[in-house]
Amino acid sequence: MKQENVLRINNLKLRPDHSDIQLEHMVKKTLGLKDEYNVVYEIVKRSIDARHKPDIMYVYSVDVKRVSKNGVNMELKKLLKKKNNNILYTQKNIYEFPVRISKGSEISEEKRPIIIGFGPAGMFAALKLSEAGLRPVVYERGDKVEIRQQKVNSFWGGGELDTESNVQFGEGGAGTFSDGKLNTVIKDPTGRIRNVLETFVRFGADADILCSNKPHIGTDVLAVVVKNIREYCESLGAQILFRHRLEDIELEAGGIRTVTVYDMAEDKRITRKCENVCLAIGHSARDTFEMLNSKKIIMEPKAFAVGLRIMHPQEFINNNAYGGTYDLPAADYKVTYKSVSTGKERGVYSFCMCPGGYVVNASSEKGMLAVNGMSYSGRESSNANSAMIVTVTPEDYGNGTLDGMKFQRILEKNAYKAGEGKIPVQLLGDFKRNVPSTTLGAVTPCIKGEYKLANVRQILPDYIAGALSEGVTGCDRYIKGFDMDEALFAGVESRTSSPVRITRNDELVSSGCTGLYPCGEGAGYAGGITSAAVDGIKVAEKIAEQLF
């Protein structure tokens, strides 16, 4: 791992209309330097402080890499001011993949790593293994992103659902049709998170994600980025096969012997010998969970969350956040509430909030309906939307390995029925009264897919519906008017995370199955694009180290 010595300066505050020159001047002033000094720095974090609106500030953290005068570099440590707690001399970790095959070497066919799934986890595993010269073979059940976009748009326009290539399945995973959020709660001192962000920029994302407190790419740009990553991996010898669904895993002496995939284009099954498999199947590969369970791969049910999408005018959210003082990016929010009205304390909270976004039909199975949130890079729709969700545990839905998955399916069947195949939508006031909505109010739906006014409350068990009703009302203490009667609910939000965890040991290997590496969100070890990508890198490291 490389390290770089820097001076980290925190809590630099400037008004939103500041110039780059003003920021540079503040960096120099904080270090006690005059204008004739040359300072090389990078912004590592930028956030908005709107606590004292209308007095709004951008708040920066920067890393000073070099200070010089007349071409002579100064020693950074000597610039450290003991009385300023906002200046820190520190070492910055720069991530490096630990293994690279020597030039002229060739990995055998049986040793080539297999990756199942080409979402963020599988994609970053493939990228790192490709760059290491290990020529991975990737099987993805959905289409490459260009074809996938066409099929999803056709479905949203009233066309038929392709159960193999949709919002959940295909190149880039479920995150491709999302806001493209890259903020994460995981901590990773090795520099992997920074490496993920830099990789996205390298392949087409805006460099702003490197410093934004809440970075996002947007579904339009993300589609370009994942295509570029795929083509780069292929140029390094990776084989990426679309419309290939995992059908079977053959085990021998407690380890992987072969995988069998179904080639949909050729209508045939292909069995391949292998030693290492990165299982990055995503949270919606329900048929694959069933197959793994039948093979006695050790899995366990886990807590997840379900609920509805709520829509408000984006202008309303902006005014609450900023007060209309500056022309600032579309505002987001995060709200939480503890509900007690259903006889048990339950957390109700916002999730995957999409400023200037759309609610989308995210279904992947016939006769079932699920929704998600999505934004383009400009976040320019007239609505804000967010999932408002309630945590459920095996105590709620059953202790069988796949009972959580079955619970999700029940809710999605209810949603499909309520909307007669379209996204069911209901005014919040009608939801509280438990009556179907018959007209819209002040909020016009921003939805990708057909929708229908309905009684969304009937989709959910009473304890979830009651907790949501209480929770949204309670969140009015954070955002005055959040519980407006004319806000819109759409449902059902059932795919917040995987309903199972495929257990693994400290070497990231499946418990009791050598060579199988459960990875990413579907395996229960990530919760978003960045954490899934980081998990993919970690699994790639383990596979590469095991091979050499």
XYZ file of C-alpha atoms in Angstrom:
548
model
C 0.000 0.000 0.000
C 1.339 3.408 -0.979
C 1.164 6.306 1.435
C 1.327 10.043 0.858
C 2.081 12.662 3.503
C -0.402 15.541 3.474
C -1.679 18.392 5.582
C -5.403 17.854 6.080
C -7.246 21.140 6.675
C -10.827 20.797 7.879
C -13.730 23.197 8.358
C -12.946 25.765 5.679
C -16.163 27.766 5.207
C -17.122 29.862 2.197
C -20.378 31.157 0.791
C -21.864 29.120 -2.088
C -21.041 31.815 -4.665
C -17.307 31.806 -3.857
C -14.575 31.484 -6.497
C -11.700 28.981 -6.729
C -9.295 31.834 -6.003
C -11.112 32.576 -2.741
C -10.766 28.941 -1.645
C -7.039 28.952 -2.454
C -6.627 32.200 -0.533
C -8.347 30.676 2.513
C -6.040 27.619 2.372
C -2.993 29.890 2.359
C -4.390 32.104 5.101
C -5.106 29.088 7.328
C -1.488 27.951 6.918
C -0.182 31.480 7.523
C 1.241 31.774 3.991
C 1.477 34.884 1.825
C 0.293 35.032 -1.777
C 3.756 34.390 -3.260
C 3.682 30.785 -2.005
C 2.490 28.082 -4.378
C 0.126 25.550 -2.806
C -0.892 22.255 -4.406
C -3.993 20.798 -2.792
C -7.067 18.705 -3.544
C -10.568 18.935 -2.155
C -11.392 15.734 -0.286
C -14.820 16.710 1.006
C -17.400 19.412 0.340
C -20.706 19.686 2.158
C -23.419 22.285 2.667
C -24.041 23.750 6.114
C -27.603 25.099 6.089
C -28.225 25.003 9.824
C -28.327 28.795 10.080
C -30.187 29.658 6.880
C -30.295 32.031 5.170
C -26.602 32.144 6.177
C -25.569 29.077 4.136
C -21.984 27.901 3.763
C -19.995 25.372 1.787
C -17.683 23.514 4.180
C -14.440 22.035 2.803
C -11.762 19.616 3.847
C -8.629 19.780 1.703
C -5.363 17.864 1.529
C -2.326 20.052 0.959
C 0.237 17.979 -0.932
C 2.982 20.496 -1.619
C 3.942 24.033 -0.642
C 6.749 25.831 -2.442
C 8.297 29.264 -2.867
C 10.501 30.170 -5.815
C 10.544 26.494 -6.814
C 11.755 25.254 -3.411
C 9.461 22.805 -1.572
C 8.770 23.340 2.102
C 8.516 20.533 4.623
C 4.776 20.134 5.272
C 5.169 19.120 8.888
C 6.787 22.463 9.694
C 3.588 24.228 8.603
C 1.549 22.444 11.267
C 0.019 24.972 13.640
C -0.283 23.590 17.157
C -3.098 25.974 18.097
C -5.298 25.065 15.110
C -7.126 21.776 15.636
C -8.429 21.957 12.069
C -4.953 21.237 10.624
C -3.603 17.698 10.803
C -0.408 16.183 9.433
C -1.331 12.711 8.275
C -0.585 9.869 5.884
C -3.068 9.186 3.125
C -3.412 5.572 1.978
C -3.390 4.962 -1.780
C -4.912 1.626 -2.718
C -2.987 -0.927 -4.787
C -4.214 -4.384 -5.762
C -1.852 -6.845 -4.057
C -1.349 -9.345 -6.913
C -0.324 -9.012 -10.545
C 0.589 -11.944 -12.798
C 4.098 -11.675 -14.253
C 4.457 -10.690 -17.895
C 4.493 -13.618 -20.270
C 2.646 -15.876 -17.803
C -0.682 -17.430 -18.692
C -3.395 -18.636 -16.342
C -4.900 -22.020 -17.210
C -8.551 -22.305 -18.231
C -9.547 -24.212 -15.081
C -7.904 -21.601 -12.844
C -9.594 -18.619 -14.476
C -11.838 -17.082 -11.795
C -15.596 -17.289 -12.414
C -17.799 -14.318 -11.523
C -21.568 -14.702 -11.324
C -23.243 -11.326 -11.811
C -22.007 -8.039 -13.278
C -23.438 -5.524 -10.832
C -21.084 -3.299 -8.789
C -19.608 -6.205 -6.791
C -19.048 -8.484 -9.767
C -17.900 -5.617 -11.962
C -15.188 -4.426 -9.577
C -14.079 -7.986 -8.903
C -13.781 -8.469 -12.670
C -11.955 -5.169 -13.098
C -9.305 -5.920 -10.481
C -8.796 -9.522 -11.613
C -8.533 -8.361 -15.229
C -5.931 -5.749 -14.363
C -4.006 -8.435 -12.468
C -3.855 -10.522 -15.665
C -6.167 -13.277 -14.376
C -8.688 -13.156 -17.268
C -11.926 -13.765 -15.319
C -15.015 -15.302 -16.904
C -18.211 -13.394 -16.047
C -21.737 -14.790 -16.393
C -24.540 -12.202 -16.239
C -28.158 -13.286 -16.637
C -29.322 -9.940 -18.043
C -28.347 -7.956 -21.127
C -25.503 -5.542 -21.710
C -26.551 -2.063 -20.689
C -27.445 -0.724 -24.163
C -29.984 -3.498 -24.781
C -31.117 -3.471 -21.172
C -32.011 0.236 -21.381
C -34.178 -0.400 -24.432
C -36.044 -3.245 -22.725
C -36.606 -1.305 -19.511
C -37.890 1.744 -21.388
C -40.225 -0.495 -23.401
C -41.547 -2.066 -20.193
C -42.102 1.345 -18.617
C -44.053 2.317 -21.734
C -46.486 -0.567 -21.280
C -44.494 -3.355 -22.944
C -43.864 -6.846 -21.620
C -41.559 -7.486 -18.665
C -38.386 -9.423 -19.510
C -37.817 -11.426 -16.337
C -34.121 -11.853 -17.160
C -33.266 -8.273 -18.147
C -34.962 -5.466 -16.236
C -34.347 -2.919 -13.481
C -32.924 -5.672 -11.251
C -30.953 -7.828 -13.708
C -28.378 -6.865 -16.316
C -25.084 -5.072 -16.726
C -24.450 -2.719 -13.809
C -26.977 -4.399 -11.517
C -29.937 -2.721 -9.851
C -27.828 0.392 -9.209
C -27.781 1.244 -12.920
C -31.441 2.302 -12.702
C -31.103 4.346 -9.531
C -29.825 7.709 -8.399
C -26.305 6.311 -8.588
C -25.585 7.247 -4.962
C -22.001 6.600 -3.883
C -22.060 7.704 -0.232
C -21.620 4.856 2.204
C -21.497 4.262 5.947
C -18.703 1.672 5.758
C -15.196 2.595 6.868
C -12.211 1.433 4.845
C -8.795 2.837 5.803
C -7.055 0.926 2.973
C -8.176 3.452 0.362
C -10.562 1.100 -1.451
C -13.475 3.561 -1.257
C -11.396 6.332 -2.802
C -10.228 3.872 -5.457
C -13.851 3.049 -6.344
C -14.676 6.738 -6.771
C -11.538 7.370 -8.823
C -12.414 4.385 -11.013
C -15.854 5.804 -11.765
C -14.246 9.111 -12.737
C -11.668 7.319 -14.860
C -14.452 5.698 -16.865
C -16.688 8.718 -17.343
C -18.221 10.034 -14.104
C -17.924 13.693 -13.110
C -14.852 14.372 -10.948
C -17.156 16.151 -8.490
C -17.916 12.755 -6.898
C -14.398 12.732 -5.456
C -15.200 15.538 -3.036
C -18.985 15.720 -2.683
C -20.267 14.824 0.767
C -23.099 12.907 -0.901
C -21.738 11.860 -4.303
C -24.023 10.561 -7.014
C -23.588 9.746 -10.698
C -27.129 9.533 -12.070
C -28.559 6.675 -14.076
C -27.809 8.299 -17.453
C -24.080 8.688 -16.763
C -23.790 5.405 -14.872
C -24.907 3.475 -17.958
C -21.988 4.958 -19.916
C -19.528 4.257 -17.106
C -20.403 0.561 -16.742
C -20.163 0.058 -20.527
C -16.685 1.596 -20.498
C -15.585 -0.634 -17.607
C -16.872 -3.722 -19.420
C -15.013 -2.878 -22.625
C -11.819 -2.211 -20.675
C -12.053 -5.559 -18.869
C -12.575 -7.321 -22.196
C -9.502 -5.570 -23.643
C -7.477 -7.172 -20.829
C -8.708 -10.684 -21.605
C -11.872 -10.951 -19.491
C -14.752 -12.897 -21.013
C -18.100 -11.310 -20.174
C -21.117 -13.316 -21.259
C -24.626 -11.875 -21.096
C -27.913 -13.795 -21.062
C -26.151 -16.562 -19.123
C -27.979 -17.552 -15.923
C -26.447 -19.682 -13.165
C -28.338 -22.977 -13.029
C -26.271 -25.325 -10.884
C -23.167 -25.671 -8.747
C -21.562 -29.086 -8.396
C -19.692 -29.678 -5.166
C -17.019 -32.239 -4.427
C -15.271 -32.865 -1.103
C -16.658 -29.635 0.322
C -15.573 -27.443 -2.549
C -16.589 -26.147 -5.977
C -16.083 -28.574 -8.872
C -18.191 -27.098 -11.691
C -20.768 -24.440 -12.435
C -23.542 -24.858 -14.981
C -25.058 -21.838 -16.710
C -27.947 -21.584 -19.138
C -27.122 -19.780 -22.379
C -30.461 -18.170 -23.261
C -29.427 -17.108 -26.747
C -28.333 -20.611 -27.746
C -30.892 -22.402 -25.539
C -28.269 -24.713 -24.069
C -26.548 -25.454 -20.792
C -22.818 -25.051 -20.357
C -20.841 -26.758 -17.593
C -17.428 -25.400 -16.727
C -14.792 -26.736 -14.352
C -13.554 -24.126 -11.917
C -11.788 -23.616 -8.612
C -12.915 -20.146 -7.556
C -16.320 -18.524 -7.958
C -17.239 -14.970 -6.948
C -20.980 -15.159 -6.278
C -22.232 -11.594 -6.847
C -25.844 -12.351 -7.737
C -27.633 -9.274 -6.343
C -30.527 -9.085 -3.898
C -33.246 -10.145 -6.374
C -31.881 -13.456 -7.722
C -34.581 -15.446 -5.980
C -34.346 -18.540 -8.165
C -30.598 -18.639 -7.458
C -31.231 -18.432 -3.707
C -33.566 -21.412 -4.091
C -30.911 -23.383 -5.993
C -28.216 -22.572 -3.427
C -30.536 -23.608 -0.614
C -31.189 -26.949 -2.345
C -27.403 -27.459 -2.553
C -27.107 -26.949 1.213
C -25.018 -23.813 0.791
C -25.195 -22.284 4.256
C -27.504 -19.265 4.343
C -29.496 -17.560 7.048
C -32.474 -15.195 7.066
C -31.667 -11.601 7.923
C -33.452 -8.393 8.762
C -34.338 -6.057 5.920
C -36.880 -3.280 5.416
C -40.047 -2.762 3.400
C -42.409 0.132 2.830
C -43.461 2.647 0.210
C -42.058 5.497 -1.892
C -43.216 8.979 -0.891
C -43.257 11.926 -3.338
C -43.113 15.635 -2.470
C -42.517 18.686 -4.676
C -38.756 19.205 -4.940
C -39.264 22.943 -4.475
C -40.838 22.230 -1.071
C -37.793 20.158 -0.017
C -35.410 22.842 -1.339
C -37.163 25.623 0.589
C -37.009 23.578 3.771
C -33.292 22.920 3.323
C -32.041 26.240 1.984
C -34.720 28.859 2.400
C -34.360 29.970 -1.224
C -31.218 32.051 -0.623
C -28.915 30.593 -3.287
C -29.256 28.549 -6.461
C -28.082 25.252 -4.953
C -28.279 21.589 -6.006
C -31.598 19.793 -5.463
C -31.801 19.177 -1.716
C -32.065 15.776 -0.105
C -33.195 14.773 3.371
C -32.868 12.009 5.923
C -35.605 11.446 8.495
C -36.171 8.817 11.175
C -38.881 8.080 13.712
C -39.591 5.380 16.303
C -43.148 4.104 16.013
C -44.882 2.616 19.053
C -48.524 2.606 17.955
C -48.512 -1.011 16.725
C -47.587 -2.541 20.088
C -43.875 -2.827 19.288
C -41.240 -0.162 18.830
C -40.294 -0.033 15.155
C -37.913 2.277 13.336
C -39.406 4.167 10.404
C -36.859 5.923 8.201
C -36.158 7.378 4.783
C -33.953 5.377 2.441
C -32.422 5.921 -0.992
C -33.737 9.478 -1.236
C -33.801 10.750 -4.840
C -33.777 14.547 -5.254
C -35.342 15.627 -8.532
C -36.061 11.973 -9.249
C -38.589 9.427 -10.377
C -40.362 6.452 -8.860
C -39.752 3.493 -11.186
C -41.376 0.137 -11.770
C -38.583 -2.203 -10.625
C -40.385 -5.531 -11.062
C -38.523 -8.685 -12.054
C -41.168 -11.429 -11.734
C -44.463 -11.865 -13.547
C -47.567 -11.012 -11.538
C -45.556 -9.039 -8.961
C -44.699 -5.374 -8.636
C -41.900 -3.563 -6.820
C -40.773 0.067 -7.007
C -37.497 1.908 -6.597
C -36.238 5.482 -6.915
C -34.109 6.879 -9.743
C -32.546 10.208 -10.723
C -30.690 11.395 -13.773
C -27.415 13.230 -13.250
C -29.131 16.633 -13.388
C -31.776 15.716 -10.792
C -34.215 17.928 -12.662
C -37.659 16.377 -12.179
C -40.226 18.385 -10.221
C -40.454 15.834 -7.392
C -38.326 14.497 -4.597
C -38.962 10.886 -3.654
C -37.704 8.580 -0.977
C -38.492 5.163 0.373
C -40.166 5.325 3.778
C -39.492 1.916 5.247
C -39.877 -0.237 8.334
C -37.413 -2.917 9.423
C -38.727 -6.481 9.493
C -36.971 -9.467 11.064
C -37.420 -13.246 11.057
C -39.614 -12.703 14.103
C -42.061 -10.957 11.750
C -41.935 -13.153 8.648
C -40.656 -16.575 9.774
C -37.350 -18.260 10.564
C -37.047 -20.398 7.436
C -34.026 -19.574 5.289
C -36.126 -18.189 2.437
C -39.106 -16.906 4.446
C -38.034 -13.289 3.972
C -37.998 -13.797 0.214
C -41.467 -15.340 0.390
C -42.655 -12.347 2.404
C -41.350 -9.982 -0.275
C -43.249 -11.930 -2.931
C -46.501 -11.703 -0.978
C -46.200 -7.913 -0.792
C -45.324 -7.641 -4.484
C -48.311 -9.774 -5.470
C -50.495 -7.494 -3.353
C -49.051 -4.427 -5.101
C -49.608 -5.920 -8.552
C -53.210 -6.679 -7.658
C -53.835 -3.233 -6.124
C -52.604 -1.432 -9.236
C -53.926 -3.990 -11.725
C -50.377 -4.423 -13.003
C -49.533 -0.714 -12.754
C -47.789 1.117 -9.918
C -50.467 1.765 -7.257
C -50.477 5.374 -6.021
C -52.338 6.950 -3.089
C -52.506 10.363 -1.449
C -51.021 10.320 2.047
C -54.268 11.651 3.530
C -56.214 8.787 1.963
C -53.584 6.309 3.168
C -54.141 7.485 6.743
C -57.906 7.148 6.322
C -57.518 3.774 4.569
C -59.615 4.784 1.540
C -58.683 4.532 -2.147
C -57.563 7.747 -3.830
C -59.741 8.882 -6.726
C -58.029 12.161 -7.706
C -54.563 13.666 -7.485
C -53.784 16.795 -5.511
C -50.900 19.259 -5.624
C -48.251 16.578 -6.309
C -48.083 15.328 -9.882
C -46.486 11.853 -10.052
C -42.993 11.658 -11.562
C -43.050 7.972 -12.415
C -41.299 5.708 -14.923
C -43.961 3.161 -15.771
C -47.724 3.217 -15.768
C -49.529 4.066 -12.514
C -53.033 3.828 -11.094
C -54.785 5.474 -8.158
C -55.552 2.809 -5.563
C -55.523 1.941 -1.869
C -51.818 1.329 -1.284
C -52.370 0.706 2.416
C -54.013 -2.633 1.632
C -50.716 -3.958 0.225
C -49.071 -3.979 3.646
C -49.648 -5.826 6.911
C -51.382 -3.630 9.487
C -48.272 -3.303 11.665
C -46.224 -1.869 8.767
C -49.015 0.398 7.489
C -49.657 1.688 11.014
C -45.970 2.320 11.664
C -45.643 4.202 8.370
C -48.685 6.351 9.090
C -47.345 7.290 12.517
C -43.776 7.664 11.255
C -44.527 10.035 8.373
C -46.596 12.198 10.713
C -43.783 12.170 13.263
C -41.210 13.229 10.659
C -43.049 16.538 10.347
C -40.879 17.671 13.273
C -37.857 17.597 10.905
C -39.554 18.966 7.779
C -42.622 21.066 8.458
C -45.315 19.893 6.072
C -43.685 16.515 5.376
C -47.003 14.850 6.276
C -49.047 16.976 3.855
C -52.214 15.143 2.816
C -51.404 15.571 -0.879
C -47.995 13.880 -0.722
C -48.089 10.665 -2.740
C -47.320 7.117 -1.697
C -46.385 4.464 -4.296
C -45.641 0.849 -3.614
C -44.311 -1.470 -2.830
C -40.665 -0.851 -1.820
C -39.576 -4.404 -1.047
C -36.020 -4.710 -2.411
C -34.090 -2.506 0.003
C -31.566 -5.276 0.695
C -31.145 -9.026 0.495
C -33.496 -11.118 2.661
C -30.704 -13.663 3.264
C -27.034 -13.775 4.149
C -24.827 -16.408 2.520
C -22.445 -16.996 5.392
C -18.691 -16.749 4.846
C -15.535 -16.962 6.964
C -12.713 -14.480 7.542
C -11.201 -15.448 4.191
C -14.533 -14.481 2.571
C -15.169 -18.111 1.609
C -18.620 -19.662 1.963
C -18.974 -21.578 5.215
C -18.375 -25.232 4.334
C -17.772 -24.678 0.599
C -14.178 -24.057 -0.465
C -13.764 -21.875 -3.532
C -17.154 -20.137 -3.298
C -16.953 -16.433 -2.396
C -20.362 -14.887 -1.549
C -20.052 -11.240 -2.458
C -21.894 -7.940 -2.416
C -25.447 -6.977 -1.655
C -27.116 -10.231 -2.684
C -24.924 -12.217 -0.309
C -25.762 -9.829 2.534
C -22.417 -8.005 2.773
C -23.143 -4.628 1.205
C -25.819 -1.969 1.035
C -25.348 0.176 -2.043
C -23.100 0.724 -5.046
C -19.936 1.744 -3.196
C -20.012 -0.877 -0.452
C -20.805 -3.571 -3.039
C -17.897 -2.430 -5.212
C -15.563 -2.461 -2.194
C -16.715 -5.986 -1.320
C -16.031 -7.049 -4.900
C -12.478 -5.709 -4.606
C -11.963 -7.554 -1.309
C -13.139 -10.838 -2.825
C -10.914 -10.290 -5.881
C -7.950 -9.834 -3.527
C -8.688 -13.142 -1.789
C -9.124 -15.029 -5.061
C -5.909 -13.608 -6.503
C -3.932 -14.373 -3.342
C -5.283 -17.929 -3.333
C -4.213 -18.448 -6.956
C -0.683 -17.216 -6.295
